[in-house]
Coordinates of N, CA and C in Angstrom, one line a residue:
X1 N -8.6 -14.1 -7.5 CA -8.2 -13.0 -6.6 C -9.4 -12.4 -6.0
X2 N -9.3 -12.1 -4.8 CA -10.5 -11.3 -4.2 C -9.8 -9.9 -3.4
X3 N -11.1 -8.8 -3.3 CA -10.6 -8.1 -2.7 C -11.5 -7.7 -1.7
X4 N -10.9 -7.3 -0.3 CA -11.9 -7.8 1.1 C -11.7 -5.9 1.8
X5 N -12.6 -5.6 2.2 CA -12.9 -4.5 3.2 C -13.4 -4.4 4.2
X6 N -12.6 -4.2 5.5 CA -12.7 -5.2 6.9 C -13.0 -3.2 7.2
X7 N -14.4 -2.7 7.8 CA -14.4 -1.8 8.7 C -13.5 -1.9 10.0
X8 N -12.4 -1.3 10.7 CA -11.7 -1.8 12.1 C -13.1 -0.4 13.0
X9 N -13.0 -1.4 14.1 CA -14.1 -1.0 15.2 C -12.8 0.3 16.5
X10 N -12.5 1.6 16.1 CA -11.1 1.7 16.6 C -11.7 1.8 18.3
X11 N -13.0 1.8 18.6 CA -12.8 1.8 20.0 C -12.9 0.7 20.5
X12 N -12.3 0.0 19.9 CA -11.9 -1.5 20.4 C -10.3 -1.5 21.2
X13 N -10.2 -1.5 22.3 CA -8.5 -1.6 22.6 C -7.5 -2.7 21.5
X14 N -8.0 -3.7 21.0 CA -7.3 -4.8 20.6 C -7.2 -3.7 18.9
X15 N -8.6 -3.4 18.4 CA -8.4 -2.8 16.9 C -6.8 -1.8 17.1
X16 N -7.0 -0.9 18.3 CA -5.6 0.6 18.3 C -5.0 -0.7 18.6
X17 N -4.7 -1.9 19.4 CA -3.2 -2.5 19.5 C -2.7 -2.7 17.8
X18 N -3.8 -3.2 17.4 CA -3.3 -3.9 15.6 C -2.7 -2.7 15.0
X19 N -3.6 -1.5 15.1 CA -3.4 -0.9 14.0 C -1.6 0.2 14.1
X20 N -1.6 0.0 15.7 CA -0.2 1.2 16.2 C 0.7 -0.2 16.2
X21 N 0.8 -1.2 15.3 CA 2.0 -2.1 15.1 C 1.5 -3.3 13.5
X22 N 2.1 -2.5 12.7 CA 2.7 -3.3 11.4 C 2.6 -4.5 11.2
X23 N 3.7 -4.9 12.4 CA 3.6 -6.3 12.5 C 3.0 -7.1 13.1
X24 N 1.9 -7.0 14.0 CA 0.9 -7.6 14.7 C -0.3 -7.9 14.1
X25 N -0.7 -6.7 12.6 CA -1.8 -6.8 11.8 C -1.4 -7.5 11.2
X26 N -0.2 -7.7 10.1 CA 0.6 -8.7 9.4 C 0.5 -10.5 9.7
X27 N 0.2 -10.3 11.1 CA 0.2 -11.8 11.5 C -1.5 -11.8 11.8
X28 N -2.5 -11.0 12.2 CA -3.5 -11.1 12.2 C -4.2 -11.4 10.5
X29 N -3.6 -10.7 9.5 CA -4.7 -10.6 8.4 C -3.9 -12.2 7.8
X30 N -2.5 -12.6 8.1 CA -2.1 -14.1 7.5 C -2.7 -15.0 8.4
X31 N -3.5 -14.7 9.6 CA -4.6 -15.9 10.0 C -5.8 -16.1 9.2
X32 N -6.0 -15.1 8.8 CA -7.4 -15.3 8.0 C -7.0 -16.2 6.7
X33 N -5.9 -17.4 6.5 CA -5.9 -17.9 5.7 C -5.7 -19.1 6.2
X34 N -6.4 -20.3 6.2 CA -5.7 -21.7 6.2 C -4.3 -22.6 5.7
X35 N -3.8 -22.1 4.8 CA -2.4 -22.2 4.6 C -1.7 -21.1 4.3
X36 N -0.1 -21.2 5.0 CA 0.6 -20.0 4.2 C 0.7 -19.4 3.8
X37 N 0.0 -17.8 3.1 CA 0.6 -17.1 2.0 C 1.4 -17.9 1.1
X38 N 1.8 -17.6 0.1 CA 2.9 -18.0 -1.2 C 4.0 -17.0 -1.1
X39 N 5.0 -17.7 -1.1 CA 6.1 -16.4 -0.8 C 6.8 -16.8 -2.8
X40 N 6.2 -17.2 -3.1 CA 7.2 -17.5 -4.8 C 6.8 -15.4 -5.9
X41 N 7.8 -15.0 -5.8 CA 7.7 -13.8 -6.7 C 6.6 -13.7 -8.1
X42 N 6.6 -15.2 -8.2 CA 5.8 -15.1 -9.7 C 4.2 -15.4 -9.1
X43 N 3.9 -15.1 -7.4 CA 2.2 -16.2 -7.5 C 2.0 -14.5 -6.8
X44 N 0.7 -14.1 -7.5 CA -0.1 -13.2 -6.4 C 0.4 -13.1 -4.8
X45 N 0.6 -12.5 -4.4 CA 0.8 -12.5 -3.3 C -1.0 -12.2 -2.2
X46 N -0.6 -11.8 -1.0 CA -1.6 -11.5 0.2 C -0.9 -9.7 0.2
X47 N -1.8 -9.1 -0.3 CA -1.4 -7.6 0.3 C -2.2 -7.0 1.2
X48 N -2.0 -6.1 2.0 CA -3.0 -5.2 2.9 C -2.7 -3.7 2.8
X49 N -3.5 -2.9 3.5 CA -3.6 -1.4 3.9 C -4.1 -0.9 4.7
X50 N -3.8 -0.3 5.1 CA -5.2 0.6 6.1 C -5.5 1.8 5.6
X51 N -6.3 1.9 5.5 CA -7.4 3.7 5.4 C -7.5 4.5 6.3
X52 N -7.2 5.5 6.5 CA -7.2 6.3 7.8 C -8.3 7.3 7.4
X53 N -9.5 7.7 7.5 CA -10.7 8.1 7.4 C -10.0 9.8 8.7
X54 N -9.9 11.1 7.9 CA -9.1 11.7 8.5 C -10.5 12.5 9.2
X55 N -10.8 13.0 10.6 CA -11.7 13.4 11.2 C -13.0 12.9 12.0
X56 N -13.1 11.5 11.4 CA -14.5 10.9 12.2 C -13.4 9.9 12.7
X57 N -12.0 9.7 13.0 CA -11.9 8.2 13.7 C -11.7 7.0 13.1
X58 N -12.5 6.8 12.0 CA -12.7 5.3 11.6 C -11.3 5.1 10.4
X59 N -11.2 3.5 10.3 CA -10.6 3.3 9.7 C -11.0 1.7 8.7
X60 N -10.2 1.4 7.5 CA -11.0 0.8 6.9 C -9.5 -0.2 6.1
X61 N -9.5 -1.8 6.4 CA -8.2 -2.5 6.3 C -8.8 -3.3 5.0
X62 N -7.9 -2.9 4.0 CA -8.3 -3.5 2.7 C -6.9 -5.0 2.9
X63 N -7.6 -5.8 1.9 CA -7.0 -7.3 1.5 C -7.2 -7.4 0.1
X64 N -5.6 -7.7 -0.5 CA -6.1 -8.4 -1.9 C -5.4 -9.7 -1.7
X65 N -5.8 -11.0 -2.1 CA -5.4 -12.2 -1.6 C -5.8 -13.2 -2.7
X66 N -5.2 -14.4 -3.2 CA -5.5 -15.0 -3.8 C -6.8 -16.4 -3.7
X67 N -7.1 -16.1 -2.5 CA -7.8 -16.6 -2.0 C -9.2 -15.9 -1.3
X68 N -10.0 -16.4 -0.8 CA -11.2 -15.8 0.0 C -10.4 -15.5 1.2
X69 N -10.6 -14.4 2.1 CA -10.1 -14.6 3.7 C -11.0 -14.9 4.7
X70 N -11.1 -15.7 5.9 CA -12.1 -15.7 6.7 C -11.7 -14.8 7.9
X71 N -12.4 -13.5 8.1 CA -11.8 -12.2 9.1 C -13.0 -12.7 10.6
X72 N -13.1 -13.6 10.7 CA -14.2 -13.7 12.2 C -13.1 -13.5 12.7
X73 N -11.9 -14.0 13.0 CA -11.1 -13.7 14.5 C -10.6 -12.0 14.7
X74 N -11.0 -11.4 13.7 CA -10.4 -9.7 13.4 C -11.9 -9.3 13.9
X75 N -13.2 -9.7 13.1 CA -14.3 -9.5 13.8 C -14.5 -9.5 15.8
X76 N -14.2 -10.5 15.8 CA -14.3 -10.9 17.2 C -13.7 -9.6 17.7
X77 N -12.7 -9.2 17.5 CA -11.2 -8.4 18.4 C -11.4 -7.2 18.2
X78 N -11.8 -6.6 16.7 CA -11.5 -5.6 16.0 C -12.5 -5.0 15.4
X79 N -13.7 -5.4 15.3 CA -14.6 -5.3 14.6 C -16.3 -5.2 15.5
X80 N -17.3 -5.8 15.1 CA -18.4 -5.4 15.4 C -19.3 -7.1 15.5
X81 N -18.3 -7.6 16.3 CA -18.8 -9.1 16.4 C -20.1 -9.3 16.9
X82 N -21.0 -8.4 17.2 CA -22.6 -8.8 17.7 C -24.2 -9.1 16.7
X83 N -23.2 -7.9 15.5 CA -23.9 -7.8 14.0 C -24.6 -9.5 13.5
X84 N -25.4 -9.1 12.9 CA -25.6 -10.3 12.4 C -25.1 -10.6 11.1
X85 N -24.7 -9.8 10.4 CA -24.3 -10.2 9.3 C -22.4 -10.0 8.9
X86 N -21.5 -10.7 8.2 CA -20.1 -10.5 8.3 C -20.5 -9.1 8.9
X87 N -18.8 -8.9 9.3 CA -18.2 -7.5 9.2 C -17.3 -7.4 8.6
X88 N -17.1 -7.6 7.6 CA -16.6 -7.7 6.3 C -17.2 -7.8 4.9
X89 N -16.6 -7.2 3.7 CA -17.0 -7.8 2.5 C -15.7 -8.0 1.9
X90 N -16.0 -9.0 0.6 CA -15.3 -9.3 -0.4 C -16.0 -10.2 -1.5
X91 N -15.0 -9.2 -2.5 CA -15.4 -8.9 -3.8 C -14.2 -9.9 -4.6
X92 N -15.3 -10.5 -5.8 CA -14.4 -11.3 -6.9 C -14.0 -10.0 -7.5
X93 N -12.2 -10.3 -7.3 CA -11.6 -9.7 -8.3 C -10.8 -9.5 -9.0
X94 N -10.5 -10.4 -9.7 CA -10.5 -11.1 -10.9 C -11.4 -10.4 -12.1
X95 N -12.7 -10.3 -12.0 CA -13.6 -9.7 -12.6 C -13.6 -8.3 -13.0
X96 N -13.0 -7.8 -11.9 CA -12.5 -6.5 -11.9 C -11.5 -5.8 -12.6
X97 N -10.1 -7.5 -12.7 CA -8.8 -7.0 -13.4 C -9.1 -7.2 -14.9
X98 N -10.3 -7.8 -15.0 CA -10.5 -8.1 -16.9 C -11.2 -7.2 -17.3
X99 N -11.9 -6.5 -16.6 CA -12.1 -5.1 -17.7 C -11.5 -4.0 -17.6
X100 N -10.1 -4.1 -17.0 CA -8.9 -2.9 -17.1 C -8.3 -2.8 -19.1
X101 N -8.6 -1.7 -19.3 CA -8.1 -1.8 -20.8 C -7.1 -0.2 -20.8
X102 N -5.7 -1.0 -21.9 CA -4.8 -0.1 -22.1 C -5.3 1.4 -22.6
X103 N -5.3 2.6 -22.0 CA -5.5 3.8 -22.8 C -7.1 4.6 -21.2
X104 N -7.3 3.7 -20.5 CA -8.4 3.9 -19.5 C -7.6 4.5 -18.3
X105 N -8.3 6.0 -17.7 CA -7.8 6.8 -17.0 C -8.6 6.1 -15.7
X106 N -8.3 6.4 -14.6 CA -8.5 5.8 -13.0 C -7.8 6.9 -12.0
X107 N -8.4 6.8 -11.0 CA -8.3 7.4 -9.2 C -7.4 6.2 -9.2
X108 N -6.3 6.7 -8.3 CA -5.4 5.5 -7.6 C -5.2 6.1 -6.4
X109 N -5.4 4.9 -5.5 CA -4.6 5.2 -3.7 C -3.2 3.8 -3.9
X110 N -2.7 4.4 -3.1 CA -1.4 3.2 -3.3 C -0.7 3.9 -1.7
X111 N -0.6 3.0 -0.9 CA 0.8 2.9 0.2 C 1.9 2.3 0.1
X112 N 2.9 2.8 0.4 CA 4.0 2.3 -0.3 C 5.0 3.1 0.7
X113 N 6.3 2.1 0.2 CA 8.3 2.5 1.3 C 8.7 3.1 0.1
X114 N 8.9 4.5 -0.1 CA 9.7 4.8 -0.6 C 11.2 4.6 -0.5
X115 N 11.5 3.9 -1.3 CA 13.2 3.8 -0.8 C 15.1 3.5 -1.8
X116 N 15.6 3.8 -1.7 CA 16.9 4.1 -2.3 C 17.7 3.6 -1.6
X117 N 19.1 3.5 -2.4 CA 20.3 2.8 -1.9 C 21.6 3.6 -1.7
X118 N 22.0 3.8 -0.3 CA 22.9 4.8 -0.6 C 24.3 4.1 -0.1
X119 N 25.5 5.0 -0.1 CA 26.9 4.5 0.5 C 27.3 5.3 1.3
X120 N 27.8 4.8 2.3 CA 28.3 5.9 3.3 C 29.7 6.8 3.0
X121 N 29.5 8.2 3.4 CA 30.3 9.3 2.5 C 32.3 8.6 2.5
X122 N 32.4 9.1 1.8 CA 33.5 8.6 2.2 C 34.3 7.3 1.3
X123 N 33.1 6.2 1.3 CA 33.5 4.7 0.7 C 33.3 4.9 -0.7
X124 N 34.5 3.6 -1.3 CA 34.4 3.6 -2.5 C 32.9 3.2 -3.3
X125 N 32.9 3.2 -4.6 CA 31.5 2.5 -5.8 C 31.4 1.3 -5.3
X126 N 32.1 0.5 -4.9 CA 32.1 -1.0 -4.9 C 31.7 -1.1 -3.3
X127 N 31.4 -0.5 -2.3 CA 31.4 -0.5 -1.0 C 30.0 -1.2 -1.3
X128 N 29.6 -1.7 0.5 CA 27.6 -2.0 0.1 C 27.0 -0.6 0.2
X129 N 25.6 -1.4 -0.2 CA 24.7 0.1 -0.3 C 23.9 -0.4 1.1
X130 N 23.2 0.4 1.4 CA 22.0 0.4 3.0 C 20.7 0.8 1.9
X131 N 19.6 0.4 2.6 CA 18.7 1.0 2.1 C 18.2 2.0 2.7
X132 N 17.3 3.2 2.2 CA 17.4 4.5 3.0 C 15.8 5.1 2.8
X133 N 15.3 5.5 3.4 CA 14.2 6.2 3.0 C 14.1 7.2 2.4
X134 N 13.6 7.4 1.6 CA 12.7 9.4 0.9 C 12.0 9.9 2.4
X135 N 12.2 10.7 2.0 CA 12.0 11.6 3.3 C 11.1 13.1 2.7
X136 N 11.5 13.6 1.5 CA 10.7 14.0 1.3 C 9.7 14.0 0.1
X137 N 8.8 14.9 0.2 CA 8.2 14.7 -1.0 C 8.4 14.8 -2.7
X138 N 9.1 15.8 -2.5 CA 9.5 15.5 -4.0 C 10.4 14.5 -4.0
X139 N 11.2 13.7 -3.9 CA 11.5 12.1 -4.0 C 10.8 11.2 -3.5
X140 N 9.7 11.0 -2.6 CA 9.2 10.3 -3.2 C 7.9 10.0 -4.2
X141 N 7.5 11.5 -4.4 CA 6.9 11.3 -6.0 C 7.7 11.0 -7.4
X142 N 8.7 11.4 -7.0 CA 10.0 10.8 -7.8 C 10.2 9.8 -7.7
X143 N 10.5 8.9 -7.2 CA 9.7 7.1 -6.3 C 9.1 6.8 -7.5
X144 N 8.1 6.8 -7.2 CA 6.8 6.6 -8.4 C 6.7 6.8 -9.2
X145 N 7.0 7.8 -10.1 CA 7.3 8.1 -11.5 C 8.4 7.1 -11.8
X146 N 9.7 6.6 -11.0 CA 10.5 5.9 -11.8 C 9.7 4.7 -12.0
X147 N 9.2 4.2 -11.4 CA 7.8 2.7 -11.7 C 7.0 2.8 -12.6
X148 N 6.7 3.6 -13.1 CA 5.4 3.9 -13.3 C 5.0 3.3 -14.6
X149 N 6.2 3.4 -15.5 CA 6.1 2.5 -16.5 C 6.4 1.2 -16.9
X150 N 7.3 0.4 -16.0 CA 6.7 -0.7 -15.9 C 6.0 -1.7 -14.9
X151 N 5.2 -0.6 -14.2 CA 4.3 -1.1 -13.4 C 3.2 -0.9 -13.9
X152 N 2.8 -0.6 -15.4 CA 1.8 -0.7 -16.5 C 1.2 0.8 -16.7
X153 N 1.5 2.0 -15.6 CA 0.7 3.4 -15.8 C 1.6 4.6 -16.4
X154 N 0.3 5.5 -15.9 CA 1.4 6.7 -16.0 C 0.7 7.9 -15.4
X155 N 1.1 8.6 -14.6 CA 0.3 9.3 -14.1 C 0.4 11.0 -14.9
X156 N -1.2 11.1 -14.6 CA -1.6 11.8 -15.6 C -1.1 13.4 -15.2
X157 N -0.6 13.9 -15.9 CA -0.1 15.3 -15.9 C -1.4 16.4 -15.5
X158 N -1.1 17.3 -14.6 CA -2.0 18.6 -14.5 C -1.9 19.6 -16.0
X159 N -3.0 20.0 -16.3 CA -2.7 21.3 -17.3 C -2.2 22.3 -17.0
X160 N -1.8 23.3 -17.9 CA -0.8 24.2 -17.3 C -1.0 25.1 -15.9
X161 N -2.3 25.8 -16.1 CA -3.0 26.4 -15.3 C -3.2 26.2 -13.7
X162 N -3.3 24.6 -13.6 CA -3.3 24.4 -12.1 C -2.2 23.8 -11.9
X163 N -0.7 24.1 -12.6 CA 0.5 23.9 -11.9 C 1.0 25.1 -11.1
X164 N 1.7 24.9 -10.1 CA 2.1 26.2 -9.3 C 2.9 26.8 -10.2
X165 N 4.1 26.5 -11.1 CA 4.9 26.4 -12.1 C 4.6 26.1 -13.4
X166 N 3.7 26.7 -14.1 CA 3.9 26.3 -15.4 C 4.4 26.1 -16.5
X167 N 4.3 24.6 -17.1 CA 5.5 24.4 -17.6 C 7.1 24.0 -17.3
X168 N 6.9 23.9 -16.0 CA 7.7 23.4 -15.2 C 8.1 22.5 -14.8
X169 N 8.9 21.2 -15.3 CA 8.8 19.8 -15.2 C 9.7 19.4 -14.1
X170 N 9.7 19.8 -13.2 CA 10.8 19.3 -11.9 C 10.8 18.0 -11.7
X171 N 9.9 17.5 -12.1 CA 10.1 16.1 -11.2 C 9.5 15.7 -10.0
X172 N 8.9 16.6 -9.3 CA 8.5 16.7 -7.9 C 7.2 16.3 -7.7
X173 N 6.7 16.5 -8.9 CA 5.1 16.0 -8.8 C 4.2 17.4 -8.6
X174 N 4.8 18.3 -8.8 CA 3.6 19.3 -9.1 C 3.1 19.3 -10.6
X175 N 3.7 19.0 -11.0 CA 3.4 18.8 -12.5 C 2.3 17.5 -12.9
X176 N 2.3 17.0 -12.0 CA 1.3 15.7 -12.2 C -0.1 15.7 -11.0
X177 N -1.0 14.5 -11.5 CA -1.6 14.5 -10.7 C -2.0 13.3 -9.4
X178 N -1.4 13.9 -8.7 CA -1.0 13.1 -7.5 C -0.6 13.8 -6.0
X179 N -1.2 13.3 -4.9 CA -0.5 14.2 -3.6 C -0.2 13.3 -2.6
X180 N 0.9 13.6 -1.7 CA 1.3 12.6 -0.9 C 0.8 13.1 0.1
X181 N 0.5 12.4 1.3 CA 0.0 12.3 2.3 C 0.2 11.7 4.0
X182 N -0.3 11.5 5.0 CA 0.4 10.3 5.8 C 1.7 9.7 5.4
X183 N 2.1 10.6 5.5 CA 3.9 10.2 5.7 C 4.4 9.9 7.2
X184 N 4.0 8.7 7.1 CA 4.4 8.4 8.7 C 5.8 7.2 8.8
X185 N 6.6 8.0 9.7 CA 8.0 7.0 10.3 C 7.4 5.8 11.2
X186 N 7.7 4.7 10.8 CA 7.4 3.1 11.9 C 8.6 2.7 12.1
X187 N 8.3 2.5 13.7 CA 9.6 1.4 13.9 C 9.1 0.4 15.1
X188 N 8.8 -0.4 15.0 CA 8.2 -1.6 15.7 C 9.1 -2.7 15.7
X189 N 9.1 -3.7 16.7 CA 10.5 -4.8 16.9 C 9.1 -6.1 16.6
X190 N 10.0 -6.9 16.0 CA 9.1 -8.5 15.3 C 8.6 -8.7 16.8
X191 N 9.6 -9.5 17.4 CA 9.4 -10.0 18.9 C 9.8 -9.0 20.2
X192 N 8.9 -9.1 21.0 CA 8.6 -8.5 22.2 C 10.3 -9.1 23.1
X193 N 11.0 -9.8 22.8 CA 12.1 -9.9 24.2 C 13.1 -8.7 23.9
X194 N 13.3 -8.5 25.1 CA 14.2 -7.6 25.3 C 15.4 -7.7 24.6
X195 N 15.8 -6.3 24.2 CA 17.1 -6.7 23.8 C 17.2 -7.3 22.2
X196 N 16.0 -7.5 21.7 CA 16.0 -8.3 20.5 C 16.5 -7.3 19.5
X197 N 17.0 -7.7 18.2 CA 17.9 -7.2 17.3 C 16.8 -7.2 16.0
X198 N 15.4 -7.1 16.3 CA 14.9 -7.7 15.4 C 13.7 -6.3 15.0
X199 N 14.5 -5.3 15.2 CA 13.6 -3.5 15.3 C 13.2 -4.2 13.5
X200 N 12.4 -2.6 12.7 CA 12.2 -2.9 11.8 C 11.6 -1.2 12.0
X201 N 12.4 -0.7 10.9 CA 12.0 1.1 10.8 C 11.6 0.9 9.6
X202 N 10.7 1.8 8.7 CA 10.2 2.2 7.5 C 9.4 3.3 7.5
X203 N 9.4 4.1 6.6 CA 8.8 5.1 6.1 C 7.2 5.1 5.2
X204 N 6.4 4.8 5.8 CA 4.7 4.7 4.8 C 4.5 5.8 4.3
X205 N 4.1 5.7 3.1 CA 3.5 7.2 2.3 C 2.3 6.6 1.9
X206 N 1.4 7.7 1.2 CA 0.1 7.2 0.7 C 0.2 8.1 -0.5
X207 N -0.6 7.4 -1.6 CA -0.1 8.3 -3.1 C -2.1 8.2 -3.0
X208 N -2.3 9.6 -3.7 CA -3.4 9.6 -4.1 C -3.4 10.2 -5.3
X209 N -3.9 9.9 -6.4 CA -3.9 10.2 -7.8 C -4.6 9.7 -8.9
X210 N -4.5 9.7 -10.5 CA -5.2 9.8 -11.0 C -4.3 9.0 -12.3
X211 N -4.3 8.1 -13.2 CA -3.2 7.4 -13.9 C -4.1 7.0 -15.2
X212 N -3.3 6.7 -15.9 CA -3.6 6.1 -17.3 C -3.0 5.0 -17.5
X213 N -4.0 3.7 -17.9 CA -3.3 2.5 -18.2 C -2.4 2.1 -19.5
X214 N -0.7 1.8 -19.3 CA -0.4 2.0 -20.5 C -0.1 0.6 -20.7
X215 N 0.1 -0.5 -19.9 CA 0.1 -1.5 -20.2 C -0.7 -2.2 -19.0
X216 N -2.1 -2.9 -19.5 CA -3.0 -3.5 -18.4 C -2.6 -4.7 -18.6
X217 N -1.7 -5.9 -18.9 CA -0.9 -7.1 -18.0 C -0.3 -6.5 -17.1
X218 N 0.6 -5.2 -16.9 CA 1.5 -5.2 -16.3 C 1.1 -4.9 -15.1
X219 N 0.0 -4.1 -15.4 CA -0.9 -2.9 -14.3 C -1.8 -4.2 -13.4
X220 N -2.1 -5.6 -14.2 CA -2.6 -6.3 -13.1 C -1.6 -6.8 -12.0
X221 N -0.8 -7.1 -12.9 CA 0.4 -7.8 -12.3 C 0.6 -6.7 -11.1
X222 N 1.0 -5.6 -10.7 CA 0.9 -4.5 -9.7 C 0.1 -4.5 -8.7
X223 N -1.4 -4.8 -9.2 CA -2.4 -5.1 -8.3 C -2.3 -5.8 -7.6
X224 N -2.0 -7.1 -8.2 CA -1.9 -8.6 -7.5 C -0.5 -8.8 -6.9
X225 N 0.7 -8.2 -6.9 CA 1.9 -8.8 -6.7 C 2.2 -7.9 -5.9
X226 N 1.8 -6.2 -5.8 CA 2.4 -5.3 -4.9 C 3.2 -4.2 -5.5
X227 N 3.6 -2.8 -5.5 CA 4.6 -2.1 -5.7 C 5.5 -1.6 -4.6
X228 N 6.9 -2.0 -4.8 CA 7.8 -1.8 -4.0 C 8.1 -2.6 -2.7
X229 N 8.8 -2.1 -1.6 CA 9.1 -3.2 -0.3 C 8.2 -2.9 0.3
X230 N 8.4 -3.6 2.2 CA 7.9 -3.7 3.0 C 6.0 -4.5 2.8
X231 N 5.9 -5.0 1.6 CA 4.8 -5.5 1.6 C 4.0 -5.6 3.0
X232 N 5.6 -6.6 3.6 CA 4.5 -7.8 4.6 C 4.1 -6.4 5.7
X233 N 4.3 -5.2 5.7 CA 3.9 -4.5 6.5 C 2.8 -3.4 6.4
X234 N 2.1 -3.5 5.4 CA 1.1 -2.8 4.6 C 1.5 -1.4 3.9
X235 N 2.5 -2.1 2.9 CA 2.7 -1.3 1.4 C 2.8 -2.1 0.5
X236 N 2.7 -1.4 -0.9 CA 2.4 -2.1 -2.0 C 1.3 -2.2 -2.6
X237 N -0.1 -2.0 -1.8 CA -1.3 -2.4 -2.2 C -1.7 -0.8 -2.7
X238 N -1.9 -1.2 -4.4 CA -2.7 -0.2 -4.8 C -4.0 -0.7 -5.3
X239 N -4.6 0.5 -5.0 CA -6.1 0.3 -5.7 C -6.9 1.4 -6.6
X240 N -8.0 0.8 -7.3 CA -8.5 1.9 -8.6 C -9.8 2.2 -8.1
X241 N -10.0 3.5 -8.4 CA -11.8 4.1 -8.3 C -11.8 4.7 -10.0
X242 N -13.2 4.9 -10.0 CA -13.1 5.4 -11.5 C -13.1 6.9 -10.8
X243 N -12.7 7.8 -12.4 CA -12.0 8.8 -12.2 C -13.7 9.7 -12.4
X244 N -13.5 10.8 -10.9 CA -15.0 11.7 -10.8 C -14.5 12.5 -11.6

């Protein structure tokens, strides 16, 4: 597994085309591979992100992949093609997921679709469900708390003192330590023809927080595989700093 950090160049017109469509980065960062992605549930998948660096502009598109990626054609478009050296790095990471040990606290960023299944008012239990977005924050820190334990963590609780409520276990995530952020609505269409049926809406959140490893298979498995939908659109991809 490796993990890659593509600086995007945003006064590039081509970097703002990638980054104001989902789906256009989605097909840019799956070139940077010589064969297919793996679409099999059990193999690592190709995840992405973007970093939105709030005040200077810049932004910063993470890859975890099971493979090396080669980003020269992202370079060329999006980047700082005149440098001499990549404009990119990537890190063996693999090396990284073997010294995660159960009971070890960590910084986590995670992007991710918050999302639920609802039925329209009216219809019976048996009717279909739609999928629906969290909309706000306390569901979807509620989101992530229902994962959290078998997606190998747990996110670490504030002490009493800096809850707004103390003692107060709502659910909502003031109780924990974690804040949501970039809560942005997307709706981008796959193909450009008119008329096409092929829209695609989702809701991006950004979790920033602080977690305890309670099972490190599971928690790699997370790393490498993604949490929750919309992957191929850049959610799912979490990542660890050590905790300041």
């Amino acid at each position: 597994m490796y993990l890659t950090r593509f600086p995007v160049n945003t006064a590039r017109t081509e970097a703002r085309r990638l980054l104001g469509s989902p789906h256009f980065l989605h097909g840019a960062v799956n070139m940077a591979f010589p064969a297919a992605p793996p679409r099999d549930d059990q193999a690592p998948r190709v995840l992405w992100r973007v970093d939105h660096h709030s005040g200077s502009g810049r932004a910063d598109l993470f890859i975890v992949s099971p493979v090396r990626p080669d980003l020269t054609h992202l370079s060329e478009k999006a980047g700082w093609p005149t440098l001499e050296e990549p404009g990119w790095t990537t890190f063996a990471y693999d090396e990284f997921l073997e010294t995660l040990t159960t009971g070890d606290a960590w910084s986590f960023r995670l992007a991710a679709n918050p999302i639920h299944h609802v039925r329209k008012s009216g219809t019976s239990k048996d009717s279909p469900t739609k999928r629906t977005a969290h909309v706000t924050r306390r569901h979807q820190v509620g989101w992530l708390l229902q994962r959290q334990q078998q997606a190998g963590f747990e996110v670490l609780r504030k002490p009493a003192d800096r809850q707004l409520i103390p003692g107060h276990d709502d659910g909502a995530g003031d109780e924990h330590e974690v804040i949501v952020h970039d809560r942005l609505p997307l709706q981008f269409r796959k193909r450009e023809e008119a008329g096409s049926r092929n829209d695609v809406r989702l809701v991006r959140v950004t979790f920033d927080g602080r977690l305890r490893i309670t099972d490190a298979n599971a928690l790699r498995r997370t790393l490498t595989h993604g949490l929750g939908k919309a992957k191929a659109y850049g959610c799912g991809l979490m990542t660890l700093a050590p905790v300041r």
